[in-house]
GROMACS .gro file of C-alpha atoms in nm:
model
  386
    1MET     CA    1  -0.004  -0.003   0.001
    2LYS     CA    2   0.283   0.244   0.093
    3ILE     CA    3   0.448   0.177  -0.247
    4LEU     CA    4   0.124   0.262  -0.444
    5LYS     CA    5   0.104   0.578  -0.255
    6ARG     CA    6   0.445   0.679  -0.321
    7SER     CA    7   0.435   0.598  -0.692
    8ILE     CA    8   0.111   0.808  -0.744
    9TRP     CA    9   0.316   1.135  -0.825
   10ILE     CA   10   0.498   0.956  -1.116
   11VAL     CA   11   0.173   0.949  -1.312
   12PRO     CA   12   0.120   1.315  -1.393
   13ILE     CA   13   0.501   1.336  -1.481
   14ILE     CA   14   0.459   1.066  -1.746
   15ILE     CA   15   0.133   1.230  -1.890
   16LEU     CA   16   0.316   1.567  -1.917
   17SER     CA   17   0.623   1.405  -2.107
   18ILE     CA   18   0.383   1.230  -2.347
   19PHE     CA   19   0.219   1.574  -2.432
   20PHE     CA   20   0.553   1.755  -2.454
   21LEU     CA   21   0.707   1.494  -2.688
   22TYR     CA   22   0.384   1.471  -2.908
   23GLY     CA   23   0.358   1.859  -2.944
   24ARG     CA   24   0.746   1.889  -3.019
   25LYS     CA   25   0.719   1.640  -3.289
   26HIS     CA   26   0.431   1.813  -3.469
   27GLY     CA   27   0.590   2.153  -3.398
   28VAL     CA   28   0.907   2.049  -3.591
   29ASP     CA   29   0.691   1.902  -3.886
   30ASP     CA   30   0.519   2.221  -3.913
   31CYS     CA   31   0.847   2.429  -3.932
   32LEU     CA   32   0.967   2.184  -4.220
   33LYS     CA   33   0.666   2.255  -4.432
   34GLU     CA   34   0.728   2.465  -4.746
   35PRO     CA   35   0.582   2.822  -4.681
   36GLU     CA   36   0.288   2.905  -4.889
   37GLU     CA   37   0.343   3.165  -5.174
   38ILE     CA   38   0.181   3.484  -5.096
   39GLU     CA   39   0.088   3.694  -5.390
   40GLU     CA   40   0.233   4.032  -5.323
   41ASP     CA   41  -0.012   4.322  -5.361
   42ILE     CA   42   0.185   4.613  -5.514
   43CYS     CA   43   0.007   4.960  -5.485
   44MET     CA   44   0.100   5.291  -5.637
   45PRO     CA   45   0.184   5.540  -5.379
   46CYS     CA   46  -0.138   5.744  -5.469
   47GLU     CA   47  -0.362   5.428  -5.477
   48GLU     CA   48  -0.216   5.334  -5.136
   49SER     CA   49  -0.291   5.676  -4.988
   50GLU     CA   50  -0.660   5.671  -5.125
   51GLN     CA   51  -0.707   5.347  -4.972
   52LYS     CA   52  -0.627   5.463  -4.614
   53ALA     CA   53  -0.907   5.562  -4.373
   54TYR     CA   54  -0.711   5.856  -4.256
   55LYS     CA   55  -0.493   6.124  -4.364
   56GLN     CA   56  -0.141   6.032  -4.263
   57GLY     CA   57   0.032   6.285  -4.027
   58TYR     CA   58  -0.303   6.401  -3.873
   59ALA     CA   59  -0.545   6.268  -3.588
   60ILE     CA   60  -0.692   5.943  -3.646
   61CYS     CA   61  -0.968   5.710  -3.514
   62GLU     CA   62  -0.903   5.432  -3.253
   63ASN     CA   63  -0.928   5.149  -3.488
   64ASP     CA   64  -0.751   5.295  -3.793
   65LEU     CA   65  -0.422   5.114  -3.706
   66PRO     CA   66  -0.304   4.822  -3.507
   67LYS     CA   67  -0.217   4.941  -3.168
   68ALA     CA   68   0.098   4.712  -3.129
   69TYR     CA   69   0.273   4.907  -3.414
   70ASN     CA   70   0.416   5.272  -3.418
   71ALA     CA   71   0.298   5.338  -3.771
   72PRO     CA   72   0.447   5.615  -3.971
   73ALA     CA   73   0.302   5.972  -3.922
   74ARG     CA   74   0.501   6.165  -4.168
   75ILE     CA   75   0.338   6.373  -4.440
   76ASP     CA   76   0.249   6.125  -4.718
   77LEU     CA   77   0.210   6.257  -5.063
   78CYS     CA   78   0.113   6.124  -5.414
   79SER     CA   79   0.459   6.251  -5.533
   80ASN     CA   80   0.771   6.135  -5.677
   81VAL     CA   81   0.982   6.396  -5.506
   82ASP     CA   82   0.870   6.353  -5.150
   83ALA     CA   83   1.058   6.647  -5.016
   84TYR     CA   84   0.986   6.959  -4.823
   85LEU     CA   85   1.132   7.317  -4.759
   86THR     CA   86   1.096   7.528  -4.441
   87GLY     CA   87   1.139   7.900  -4.400
   88SER     CA   88   1.128   8.078  -4.052
   89PHE     CA   89   1.115   8.443  -3.939
   90ILE     CA   90   1.269   8.459  -3.589
   91TYR     CA   91   1.248   8.783  -3.355
   92PHE     CA   92   1.498   8.708  -3.079
   93GLU     CA   93   1.641   8.868  -2.785
   94VAL     CA   94   2.010   8.824  -2.737
   95ILE     CA   95   2.113   8.792  -2.363
   96LEU     CA   96   2.465   8.735  -2.245
   97ASP     CA   97   2.578   8.686  -1.877
   98GLN     CA   98   2.842   8.932  -1.728
   99ILE     CA   99   2.799   9.226  -1.983
  100ASP     CA  100   2.672   9.505  -1.756
  101LEU     CA  101   2.878   9.817  -1.759
  102GLY     CA  102   2.964   9.848  -1.391
  103ILE     CA  103   2.823   9.987  -1.073
  104THR     CA  104   2.781  10.354  -0.942
  105HIS     CA  105   2.839  10.437  -0.575
  106PHE     CA  106   2.641  10.748  -0.472
  107ASN     CA  107   2.851  10.832  -0.163
  108THR     CA  108   2.714  11.192  -0.104
  109VAL     CA  109   2.389  11.051   0.035
  110THR     CA  110   2.285  10.874   0.370
  111PRO     CA  111   2.262  10.607   0.356
  112ASN     CA  112   2.483  10.540   0.056
  113GLU     CA  113   2.332  10.417  -0.275
  114PHE     CA  114   2.452  10.185  -0.541
  115GLU     CA  115   2.319  10.154  -0.882
  116ILE     CA  116   2.395   9.864  -1.128
  117VAL     CA  117   2.466  10.013  -1.487
  118LYS     CA  118   2.305   9.738  -1.689
  119PHE     CA  119   2.351   9.678  -2.055
  120SER     CA  120   2.010   9.702  -2.220
  121THR     CA  121   1.901   9.440  -2.475
  122SER     CA  122   1.633   9.442  -2.756
  123TYR     CA  123   1.472   9.199  -2.990
  124GLU     CA  124   1.631   9.169  -3.320
  125PRO     CA  125   1.512   8.993  -3.662
  126GLY     CA  126   1.678   8.683  -3.813
  127PHE     CA  127   1.589   8.388  -4.029
  128LYS     CA  128   1.597   8.006  -4.064
  129ILE     CA  129   1.601   7.802  -4.388
  130GLY     CA  130   1.589   7.441  -4.418
  131ALA     CA  131   1.531   7.154  -4.647
  132GLY     CA  132   1.430   6.771  -4.597
  133SER     CA  133   1.353   6.453  -4.788
  134HIS     CA  134   1.174   6.144  -4.686
  135LEU     CA  135   1.372   5.811  -4.723
  136PRO     CA  136   1.229   5.478  -4.875
  137PHE     CA  137   1.353   5.296  -4.572
  138ASP     CA  138   1.089   5.264  -4.297
  139ASP     CA  139   0.977   5.629  -4.326
  140TRP     CA  140   1.268   5.801  -4.204
  141ASP     CA  141   1.351   6.154  -4.305
  142LEU     CA  142   1.660   6.377  -4.339
  143TYR     CA  143   1.641   6.751  -4.261
  144ALA     CA  144   1.906   7.016  -4.254
  145GLN     CA  145   1.858   7.377  -4.135
  146TYR     CA  146   2.058   7.704  -4.143
  147THR     CA  147   2.008   7.983  -3.864
  148ARG     CA  148   2.136   8.355  -3.900
  149LEU     CA  149   2.109   8.615  -3.639
  150HIS     CA  150   2.335   8.922  -3.649
  151ASP     CA  151   2.296   9.200  -3.419
  152THR     CA  152   2.470   9.522  -3.275
  153GLN     CA  153   2.331   9.690  -2.969
  154ASN     CA  154   2.438   9.987  -2.769
  155THR     CA  155   2.380  10.114  -2.408
  156ILE     CA  156   2.442  10.476  -2.309
  157TYR     CA  157   2.467  10.575  -1.933
  158ASP     CA  158   2.442  10.962  -1.866
  159PRO     CA  159   2.661  11.050  -1.565
  160ASN     CA  160   2.584  11.430  -1.602
  161GLY     CA  161   2.445  11.584  -1.276
  162LYS     CA  162   2.525  11.288  -1.065
  163LEU     CA  163   2.774  11.266  -0.777
  164GLY     CA  164   2.967  10.953  -0.686
  165ILE     CA  165   3.198  10.696  -0.808
  166PHE     CA  166   3.171  10.471  -1.110
  167TYR     CA  167   3.335  10.127  -1.098
  168THR     CA  168   3.386   9.893  -1.377
  169SER     CA  169   3.569   9.546  -1.422
  170TRP     CA  170   3.615   9.595  -1.809
  171PHE     CA  171   3.922   9.802  -1.803
  172ILE     CA  172   4.223   9.562  -1.795
  173THR     CA  173   4.462   9.811  -1.659
  174GLY     CA  174   4.209   9.938  -1.410
  175SER     CA  175   4.439   9.893  -1.142
  176THR     CA  176   4.596  10.223  -1.222
  177ASN     CA  177   4.275  10.391  -1.105
  178PRO     CA  178   4.168  10.159  -0.819
  179ASN     CA  179   3.947  10.421  -0.659
  180GLY     CA  180   3.700  10.431  -0.947
  181TYR     CA  181   3.611  10.714  -1.168
  182ASN     CA  182   3.452  11.033  -1.014
  183LEU     CA  183   3.128  11.109  -1.203
  184SER     CA  184   3.183  11.480  -1.188
  185GLU     CA  185   3.514  11.416  -1.389
  186ILE     CA  186   3.350  11.203  -1.655
  187ASN     CA  187   3.306  11.448  -1.945
  188SER     CA  188   3.087  11.212  -2.180
  189ASN     CA  189   2.825  10.953  -2.171
  190ILE     CA  190   2.958  10.613  -2.069
  191ARG     CA  191   2.885  10.398  -2.389
  192ALA     CA  192   2.891  10.020  -2.434
  193PHE     CA  193   2.825   9.831  -2.727
  194LEU     CA  194   2.795   9.459  -2.842
  195THR     CA  195   2.832   9.305  -3.174
  196PHE     CA  196   2.685   8.948  -3.196
  197ASP     CA  197   2.702   8.745  -3.528
  198PHE     CA  198   2.565   8.409  -3.499
  199ASP     CA  199   2.550   8.141  -3.760
  200LYS     CA  200   2.425   7.776  -3.709
  201ILE     CA  201   2.385   7.467  -3.921
  202ASP     CA  202   2.200   7.153  -3.790
  203PHE     CA  203   2.147   6.816  -3.940
  204GLU     CA  204   1.918   6.548  -3.831
  205ILE     CA  205   1.769   6.206  -3.929
  206ALA     CA  206   1.427   6.126  -3.776
  207ARG     CA  207   1.104   5.908  -3.788
  208SER     CA  208   0.767   6.011  -3.717
  209PHE     CA  209   0.517   5.792  -3.567
  210TYR     CA  210   0.178   5.759  -3.407
  211VAL     CA  211   0.163   5.709  -3.031
  212GLY     CA  212  -0.211   5.767  -2.981
  213LYS     CA  213  -0.524   5.881  -3.166
  214SER     CA  214  -0.416   6.253  -3.166
  215LEU     CA  215  -0.054   6.240  -3.062
  216THR     CA  216   0.257   6.173  -3.276
  217LEU     CA  217   0.639   6.181  -3.180
  218ARG     CA  218   0.941   6.255  -3.395
  219PRO     CA  219   1.270   6.152  -3.217
  220PHE     CA  220   1.589   6.249  -3.403
  221ILE     CA  221   1.958   6.227  -3.391
  222GLY     CA  222   2.224   6.404  -3.596
  223GLY     CA  223   2.491   6.680  -3.536
  224GLY     CA  224   2.522   7.057  -3.541
  225GLY     CA  225   2.775   7.332  -3.555
  226HIS     CA  226   2.777   7.712  -3.513
  227PHE     CA  227   2.994   8.016  -3.528
  228PHE     CA  228   2.997   8.321  -3.280
  229ASP     CA  229   3.170   8.649  -3.349
  230GLN     CA  230   3.125   8.873  -3.053
  231ILE     CA  231   3.282   9.209  -2.960
  232TYR     CA  232   3.214   9.397  -2.656
  233GLY     CA  233   3.358   9.749  -2.601
  234LEU     CA  234   3.319  10.037  -2.329
  235ASP     CA  235   3.439  10.399  -2.376
  236PHE     CA  236   3.401  10.735  -2.207
  237THR     CA  237   3.609  11.050  -2.162
  238TYR     CA  238   3.770  11.088  -1.815
  239GLN     CA  239   3.958  11.403  -1.720
  240SER     CA  240   3.952  11.505  -2.091
  241SER     CA  241   4.129  11.185  -2.178
  242LEU     CA  242   3.964  10.903  -2.383
  243ARG     CA  243   3.914  10.561  -2.188
  244GLU     CA  244   3.828  10.283  -2.412
  245MET     CA  245   3.851   9.914  -2.458
  246ALA     CA  246   3.717   9.622  -2.699
  247ILE     CA  247   3.763   9.262  -2.658
  248LYS     CA  248   3.662   8.993  -2.924
  249ASN     CA  249   3.579   8.630  -2.908
  250HIS     CA  250   3.562   8.434  -3.233
  251SER     CA  251   3.422   8.085  -3.147
  252TRP     CA  252   3.321   7.792  -3.338
  253ALA     CA  253   3.164   7.460  -3.234
  254ILE     CA  254   3.075   7.111  -3.366
  255GLY     CA  255   2.936   6.778  -3.219
  256PRO     CA  256   2.642   6.551  -3.174
  257ARG     CA  257   2.280   6.657  -3.140
  258PHE     CA  258   1.963   6.468  -3.037
  259GLY     CA  259   1.612   6.541  -2.940
  260ILE     CA  260   1.240   6.490  -2.991
  261SER     CA  261   0.942   6.682  -3.121
  262SER     CA  262   0.573   6.601  -3.053
  263ASN     CA  263   0.229   6.708  -3.227
  264TRP     CA  264  -0.098   6.710  -3.052
  265PHE     CA  265  -0.408   6.744  -3.272
  266PHE     CA  266  -0.690   6.918  -3.079
  267TYR     CA  267  -0.934   7.014  -3.362
  268LYS     CA  268  -0.924   6.901  -3.699
  269CYS     CA  269  -0.612   7.035  -3.866
  270PHE     CA  270  -0.498   7.241  -3.568
  271ARG     CA  271  -0.212   7.107  -3.347
  272LEU     CA  272  -0.002   7.208  -3.044
  273PHE     CA  273   0.365   7.113  -3.076
  274GLY     CA  274   0.671   7.091  -2.873
  275TYR     CA  275   1.028   7.052  -2.961
  276GLY     CA  276   1.340   6.980  -2.751
  277ALA     CA  277   1.704   6.928  -2.833
  278ALA     CA  278   2.049   6.892  -2.663
  279SER     CA  279   2.406   6.913  -2.790
  280LEU     CA  280   2.749   6.854  -2.660
  281LEU     CA  281   2.988   7.017  -2.886
  282PHE     CA  282   3.366   7.056  -2.905
  283ALA     CA  283   3.423   7.431  -2.919
  284GLU     CA  284   3.733   7.660  -2.977
  285ASN     CA  285   3.749   8.013  -2.867
  286LYS     CA  286   3.998   8.277  -3.006
  287ILE     CA  287   4.018   8.591  -2.776
  288SER     CA  288   4.184   8.921  -2.863
  289GLY     CA  289   4.140   9.295  -2.788
  290SER     CA  290   4.285   9.641  -2.760
  291GLY     CA  291   4.224   9.960  -2.578
  292ASN     CA  292   4.362  10.295  -2.442
  293GLU     CA  293   4.284  10.320  -2.087
  294THR     CA  294   4.569  10.543  -1.931
  295GLY     CA  295   4.679  10.752  -2.233
  296LEU     CA  296   4.880  10.464  -2.384
  297PRO     CA  297   4.739  10.211  -2.611
  298PHE     CA  298   4.754   9.851  -2.527
  299SER     CA  299   4.659   9.509  -2.703
  300VAL     CA  300   4.556   9.164  -2.587
  301LEU     CA  301   4.741   8.907  -2.783
  302LYS     CA  302   4.529   8.642  -2.933
  303GLY     CA  303   4.470   8.326  -2.715
  304GLU     CA  304   4.288   8.016  -2.766
  305LYS     CA  305   4.079   7.821  -2.534
  306ASP     CA  306   3.910   7.471  -2.609
  307ILE     CA  307   3.605   7.354  -2.423
  308LEU     CA  308   3.316   7.130  -2.453
  309ARG     CA  309   3.002   7.340  -2.479
  310ASP     CA  310   2.653   7.221  -2.402
  311VAL     CA  311   2.355   7.364  -2.598
  312GLU     CA  312   1.978   7.339  -2.499
  313GLU     CA  313   1.686   7.413  -2.720
  314PHE     CA  314   1.326   7.436  -2.650
  315MET     CA  315   1.008   7.540  -2.859
  316LEU     CA  316   0.636   7.542  -2.799
  317GLY     CA  317   0.370   7.652  -3.030
  318LEU     CA  318   0.059   7.638  -3.243
  319SER     CA  319   0.024   7.518  -3.593
  320TRP     CA  320  -0.209   7.462  -3.884
  321GLY     CA  321  -0.174   7.238  -4.185
  322SER     CA  322  -0.358   7.059  -4.479
  323TYR     CA  323  -0.320   6.849  -4.794
  324PHE     CA  324  -0.402   7.013  -5.120
  325THR     CA  325  -0.471   6.896  -5.478
  326ASN     CA  326  -0.548   6.536  -5.429
  327ASP     CA  327  -0.259   6.485  -5.181
  328THR     CA  328   0.005   6.601  -5.413
  329TRP     CA  329   0.124   6.877  -5.191
  330HIS     CA  330   0.096   7.000  -4.823
  331PHE     CA  331   0.137   7.338  -4.641
  332ASP     CA  332   0.188   7.416  -4.284
  333LEU     CA  333   0.209   7.739  -4.096
  334SER     CA  334   0.304   7.762  -3.726
  335VAL     CA  335   0.398   8.029  -3.451
  336ALA     CA  336   0.586   7.949  -3.149
  337TYR     CA  337   0.796   8.062  -2.865
  338GLU     CA  338   1.160   7.934  -2.875
  339ALA     CA  339   1.447   7.955  -2.638
  340GLN     CA  340   1.816   7.847  -2.665
  341ARG     CA  341   2.117   7.833  -2.424
  342TYR     CA  342   2.475   7.832  -2.522
  343SER     CA  343   2.726   7.781  -2.232
  344ASN     CA  344   3.072   7.932  -2.194
  345THR     CA  345   3.064   8.200  -2.473
  346ASN     CA  346   3.147   8.520  -2.295
  347TYR     CA  347   3.535   8.512  -2.287
  348MET     CA  348   3.542   8.883  -2.316
  349SER     CA  349   3.429   8.940  -1.970
  350LYS     CA  350   3.635   8.657  -1.831
  351THR     CA  351   3.953   8.812  -1.994
  352ALA     CA  352   3.889   9.162  -1.858
  353GLN     CA  353   3.845   9.015  -1.515
  354MET     CA  354   4.171   8.837  -1.508
  355LEU     CA  355   4.346   9.135  -1.358
  356ASN     CA  356   4.170   9.261  -1.051
  357VAL     CA  357   4.102   9.628  -0.975
  358ASP     CA  358   4.241   9.623  -0.641
  359SER     CA  359   4.523   9.854  -0.536
  360ASN     CA  360   4.793   9.585  -0.563
  361GLY     CA  361   4.685   9.478  -0.929
  362ASP     CA  362   4.717   9.114  -0.839
  363ILE     CA  363   4.565   8.830  -1.034
  364SER     CA  364   4.202   8.775  -0.881
  365SER     CA  365   4.170   8.461  -0.688
  366ASN     CA  366   3.782   8.467  -0.755
  367LEU     CA  367   3.764   8.442  -1.127
  368VAL     CA  368   3.406   8.337  -1.263
  369ASN     CA  369   3.344   8.118  -1.541
  370PRO     CA  370   3.283   8.234  -1.883
  371GLY     CA  371   2.917   8.360  -1.913
  372SER     CA  372   2.653   8.190  -2.130
  373THR     CA  373   2.445   8.319  -2.430
  374PHE     CA  374   2.070   8.313  -2.430
  375LEU     CA  375   1.845   8.347  -2.730
  376HIS     CA  376   1.467   8.364  -2.701
  377GLY     CA  377   1.180   8.493  -2.882
  378LEU     CA  378   0.916   8.456  -3.165
  379THR     CA  379   0.946   8.209  -3.446
  380VAL     CA  380   0.710   8.183  -3.743
  381THR     CA  381   0.753   7.907  -3.981
  382ALA     CA  382   0.601   7.800  -4.313
  383ARG     CA  383   0.652   7.434  -4.452
  384PHE     CA  384   0.596   7.331  -4.808
  385ASP     CA  385   0.590   6.958  -4.887
  386PHE     CA  386   0.592   6.859  -5.242
   0.00000   0.00000   0.00000
């Protein structure tokens, strides 16, 4: 009786083994069968587009596509060219760290007062142009874009009628006047100028796909590069002698770039879109300058500084688009707020601060990092697919 009880557990093992071996035999037989020939259904691009129950690149119904596949969401035209062009008008404010003129100490009032003499910035126009093409492989696309923004800005501070001392860190030989500049002895306006020339090229490869009924994503990877030409200058007349300086930084950068954009269709052809990108670039800076601060001219010999520069970009906006002429071309118009940051660009200020303005003229032990450049403002873009 004990032997029977102990052997009962062997029965289910035997049954499972039989099922396993039987199923394995038939599974192998199925794999060895010749595959059935399936007649390939070849459609022309226009015919295939007409058979779809939705307009590719716009909001869809829940059952239009299989939910397990990130179906392409690019603009799909009945065209052999399958390319697109973009043009943007930008209206950006250029903001740099560490470009204020100085600080004024009003020492004739009680309590004493201090006024930061800030560099005023304004919005300036620029443009972007781009071109792209859709690839035959898995609905990927290539896109390249050029950005141009050139600007010159001035700030004037009038010391007339004011009593106090003006201090600035911009004068490299400022240790010759460690106690600042008496406002009553400044015989002109204090003027600062900034010349900013910015040119940028971006290249990306991307794929647009659906992630919901009204939401599409477009991740991309590529590369980018830019050129900065920046000149900062400060001048005024003190005790009937001109005091002036100008420092220039010529910088270029190149490296990888990646990001993602998204579209949310909230009403027919209208959509909200977002865009974000990040880059880590190798950058070279060439700094030089000249001036006349004490009656004798001087020059800053050209120096080079290599760094890694991080760049962040962000855009949020509203767009409308539509297919035309039986899906043979497409037009899209958008308006957006855009912001960009470029790290470690202001080597003009860093160079000027390398000689402290204390009475000993020693090298400062509290040097700051080079300031960053910020661009932000309005972007209006038109896109034409053909």
